[in-house]
GROMACS .gro file of C-alpha atoms in nm:
model
  183
    1UNK     CA    1   1.719  -1.069  -1.576
    2UNK     CA    2   1.516  -0.799  -1.311
    3UNK     CA    3   1.328  -0.517  -1.450
    4UNK     CA    4   1.149  -0.285  -1.255
    5UNK     CA    5   0.885  -0.171  -1.476
    6UNK     CA    6   0.668   0.004  -1.170
    7UNK     CA    7   0.906   0.159  -0.934
    8UNK     CA    8   0.801   0.315  -0.586
    9UNK     CA    9   0.752   0.662  -0.715
   10UNK     CA   10   0.546   0.797  -0.422
   11UNK     CA   11   0.219   0.750  -0.632
   12UNK     CA   12  -0.045   0.687  -0.356
   13UNK     CA   13  -0.303   0.484  -0.567
   14UNK     CA   14  -0.214   0.209  -0.527
   15UNK     CA   15   0.004   0.245  -0.230
   16UNK     CA   16   0.324   0.073  -0.199
   17UNK     CA   17   0.248  -0.232   0.026
   18UNK     CA   18   0.395  -0.549   0.175
   19UNK     CA   19   0.201  -0.880   0.266
   20UNK     CA   20  -0.025  -0.864   0.004
   21UNK     CA   21  -0.203  -1.157  -0.141
   22UNK     CA   22  -0.183  -1.224  -0.525
   23UNK     CA   23  -0.389  -1.415  -0.776
   24UNK     CA   24  -0.391  -1.407  -1.199
   25UNK     CA   25  -0.659  -1.423  -1.434
   26UNK     CA   26  -0.702  -1.724  -1.658
   27UNK     CA   27  -0.418  -1.641  -1.891
   28UNK     CA   28  -0.162  -1.478  -1.683
   29UNK     CA   29  -0.201  -1.150  -1.848
   30UNK     CA   30  -0.350  -0.999  -1.530
   31UNK     CA   31  -0.236  -0.986  -1.168
   32UNK     CA   32  -0.494  -0.911  -0.851
   33UNK     CA   33  -0.317  -0.756  -0.588
   34UNK     CA   34  -0.511  -0.772  -0.254
   35UNK     CA   35  -0.490  -0.568   0.061
   36UNK     CA   36  -0.176  -0.560   0.276
   37UNK     CA   37  -0.005  -0.294   0.460
   38UNK     CA   38   0.172   0.012   0.348
   39UNK     CA   39   0.172   0.368   0.271
   40UNK     CA   40   0.186   0.621  -0.004
   41UNK     CA   41   0.567   0.628   0.015
   42UNK     CA   42   0.644   0.294   0.145
   43UNK     CA   43   0.762   0.434   0.486
   44UNK     CA   44   0.661   0.277   0.853
   45UNK     CA   45   0.753   0.596   1.036
   46UNK     CA   46   0.445   0.769   0.945
   47UNK     CA   47   0.208   0.868   1.261
   48UNK     CA   48  -0.131   0.824   1.077
   49UNK     CA   49  -0.275   0.703   0.763
   50UNK     CA   50  -0.383   0.878   0.441
   51UNK     CA   51  -0.539   0.579   0.308
   52UNK     CA   52  -0.640   0.262   0.528
   53UNK     CA   53  -0.688   0.179   0.849
   54UNK     CA   54  -0.350   0.215   1.094
   55UNK     CA   55  -0.136  -0.103   1.129
   56UNK     CA   56   0.109  -0.040   1.398
   57UNK     CA   57   0.476  -0.112   1.350
   58UNK     CA   58   0.752  -0.082   1.628
   59UNK     CA   59   0.828   0.250   1.486
   60UNK     CA   60   0.502   0.402   1.341
   61UNK     CA   61   0.216   0.292   1.126
   62UNK     CA   62   0.179   0.115   0.802
   63UNK     CA   63  -0.174   0.137   0.672
   64UNK     CA   64  -0.388  -0.144   0.628
   65UNK     CA   65  -0.498  -0.087   0.272
   66UNK     CA   66  -0.823  -0.339   0.258
   67UNK     CA   67  -0.864  -0.305  -0.116
   68UNK     CA   68  -0.788  -0.487  -0.466
   69UNK     CA   69  -0.599  -0.366  -0.765
   70UNK     CA   70  -0.580  -0.503  -1.123
   71UNK     CA   71  -0.240  -0.492  -1.280
   72UNK     CA   72  -0.269  -0.522  -1.652
   73UNK     CA   73   0.082  -0.709  -1.694
   74UNK     CA   74   0.126  -0.570  -2.073
   75UNK     CA   75   0.108  -0.214  -2.000
   76UNK     CA   76   0.181  -0.217  -1.592
   77UNK     CA   77  -0.175   0.018  -1.568
   78UNK     CA   78  -0.343  -0.054  -1.241
   79UNK     CA   79  -0.722  -0.036  -1.225
   80UNK     CA   80  -0.898  -0.026  -0.877
   81UNK     CA   81  -1.146  -0.328  -0.842
   82UNK     CA   82  -1.251  -0.261  -0.462
   83UNK     CA   83  -1.192   0.054  -0.308
   84UNK     CA   84  -0.915   0.132  -0.044
   85UNK     CA   85  -1.025   0.064   0.303
   86UNK     CA   86  -1.315  -0.115   0.211
   87UNK     CA   87  -1.531  -0.207   0.532
   88UNK     CA   88  -1.604  -0.537   0.373
   89UNK     CA   89  -1.225  -0.664   0.448
   90UNK     CA   90  -1.246  -0.775   0.796
   91UNK     CA   91  -0.967  -1.004   0.775
   92UNK     CA   92  -0.620  -1.024   0.640
   93UNK     CA   93  -0.648  -1.381   0.544
   94UNK     CA   94  -0.545  -1.621   0.227
   95UNK     CA   95  -0.700  -1.477  -0.103
   96UNK     CA   96  -0.770  -1.636  -0.434
   97UNK     CA   97  -0.967  -1.558  -0.745
   98UNK     CA   98  -1.184  -1.780  -0.923
   99UNK     CA   99  -1.162  -1.645  -1.281
  100UNK     CA  100  -1.449  -1.841  -1.438
  101UNK     CA  101  -1.684  -1.680  -1.198
  102UNK     CA  102  -1.517  -1.350  -1.165
  103UNK     CA  103  -1.530  -1.403  -0.771
  104UNK     CA  104  -1.250  -1.355  -0.539
  105UNK     CA  105  -1.216  -1.532  -0.218
  106UNK     CA  106  -1.112  -1.431   0.125
  107UNK     CA  107  -1.027  -1.735   0.363
  108UNK     CA  108  -0.986  -1.679   0.740
  109UNK     CA  109  -0.733  -1.472   0.900
  110UNK     CA  110  -0.698  -1.201   1.160
  111UNK     CA  111  -0.651  -0.841   1.180
  112UNK     CA  112  -0.439  -0.576   1.339
  113UNK     CA  113  -0.551  -0.402   1.636
  114UNK     CA  114  -0.437  -0.047   1.782
  115UNK     CA  115  -0.116  -0.241   1.956
  116UNK     CA  116   0.186  -0.319   1.759
  117UNK     CA  117   0.205  -0.725   1.721
  118UNK     CA  118  -0.151  -0.783   1.857
  119UNK     CA  119  -0.401  -0.900   1.621
  120UNK     CA  120  -0.758  -0.996   1.633
  121UNK     CA  121  -0.779  -1.403   1.685
  122UNK     CA  122  -0.742  -1.594   1.375
  123UNK     CA  123  -1.107  -1.699   1.260
  124UNK     CA  124  -1.191  -1.975   1.023
  125UNK     CA  125  -1.422  -1.756   0.786
  126UNK     CA  126  -1.508  -1.749   0.434
  127UNK     CA  127  -1.629  -1.439   0.197
  128UNK     CA  128  -1.657  -1.396  -0.142
  129UNK     CA  129  -1.682  -1.068  -0.349
  130UNK     CA  130  -1.830  -1.115  -0.715
  131UNK     CA  131  -1.695  -0.872  -0.952
  132UNK     CA  132  -1.948  -0.641  -1.087
  133UNK     CA  133  -2.229  -0.782  -0.875
  134UNK     CA  134  -2.101  -0.715  -0.504
  135UNK     CA  135  -2.008  -0.411  -0.366
  136UNK     CA  136  -1.774  -0.582  -0.145
  137UNK     CA  137  -1.697  -0.899   0.044
  138UNK     CA  138  -1.961  -1.115   0.197
  139UNK     CA  139  -1.984  -1.411   0.426
  140UNK     CA  140  -2.010  -1.729   0.268
  141UNK     CA  141  -2.149  -2.068   0.417
  142UNK     CA  142  -2.002  -2.390   0.306
  143UNK     CA  143  -2.026  -2.726   0.345
  144UNK     CA  144  -1.802  -2.990   0.533
  145UNK     CA  145  -1.582  -2.981   0.813
  146UNK     CA  146  -1.381  -2.647   0.802
  147UNK     CA  147  -0.993  -2.627   0.906
  148UNK     CA  148  -0.959  -2.530   1.258
  149UNK     CA  149  -0.908  -2.178   1.322
  150UNK     CA  150  -0.546  -2.220   1.370
  151UNK     CA  151  -0.316  -1.934   1.387
  152UNK     CA  152  -0.169  -1.916   1.013
  153UNK     CA  153  -0.346  -1.764   0.727
  154UNK     CA  154  -0.177  -1.964   0.478
  155UNK     CA  155  -0.220  -1.909   0.106
  156UNK     CA  156  -0.493  -2.030  -0.153
  157UNK     CA  157  -0.542  -2.075  -0.547
  158UNK     CA  158  -0.811  -2.141  -0.757
  159UNK     CA  159  -0.816  -2.480  -0.912
  160UNK     CA  160  -1.054  -2.431  -1.259
  161UNK     CA  161  -1.017  -2.800  -1.317
  162UNK     CA  162  -1.200  -2.892  -1.034
  163UNK     CA  163  -1.361  -2.593  -0.950
  164UNK     CA  164  -1.220  -2.544  -0.589
  165UNK     CA  165  -0.989  -2.334  -0.385
  166UNK     CA  166  -0.659  -2.496  -0.269
  167UNK     CA  167  -0.566  -2.378   0.096
  168UNK     CA  168  -0.228  -2.428   0.215
  169UNK     CA  169  -0.148  -2.316   0.551
  170UNK     CA  170   0.097  -2.490   0.857
  171UNK     CA  171  -0.116  -2.770   0.916
  172UNK     CA  172  -0.187  -2.918   0.579
  173UNK     CA  173  -0.333  -2.855   0.259
  174UNK     CA  174  -0.728  -2.830   0.236
  175UNK     CA  175  -0.952  -2.822  -0.077
  176UNK     CA  176  -1.312  -2.626  -0.086
  177UNK     CA  177  -1.501  -2.743  -0.366
  178UNK     CA  178  -1.688  -2.416  -0.510
  179UNK     CA  179  -1.969  -2.621  -0.670
  180UNK     CA  180  -2.316  -2.665  -0.490
  181UNK     CA  181  -2.156  -2.631  -0.145
  182UNK     CA  182  -2.101  -2.249  -0.160
  183UNK     CA  183  -2.412  -2.045  -0.125
   0.00000   0.00000   0.00000
């Protein structure tokens, strides 16, 4: 049956959001919530952002939150991992977490502009954020032929058995080996 252990109570940190990407730790006791758009009250009729950067809607703005939160699934307590509105988040792409190396990855994506429904072009880029080592996401070089830029961020997961990221999108399923190819 459905439960609602963390209702929308207007609490601003973390702000209510949609379009977030999710990942888990190795045993499923922690959930990582990446970015998305939202506001303190979940309302899209606001005219400005208290948190994050404006993400225009047809009737106001949501806020592009550009952050990472860790949710403890035993206590439903949140811990901020990457501050809200981090300038290191330059795209809203596919997100995954390499829990063996405590590294978050952001693959490709696009970003909202000041106009409703208009986005910066999709780019096929790779960024990583090593928890407790980096202050934000940094660009990463990788070997092999990357998927074409396309127009869809898709979704990704970390495959611990083979130390790779599996990236599914509208033109197929891709794999990025994290061994020696990532620098």
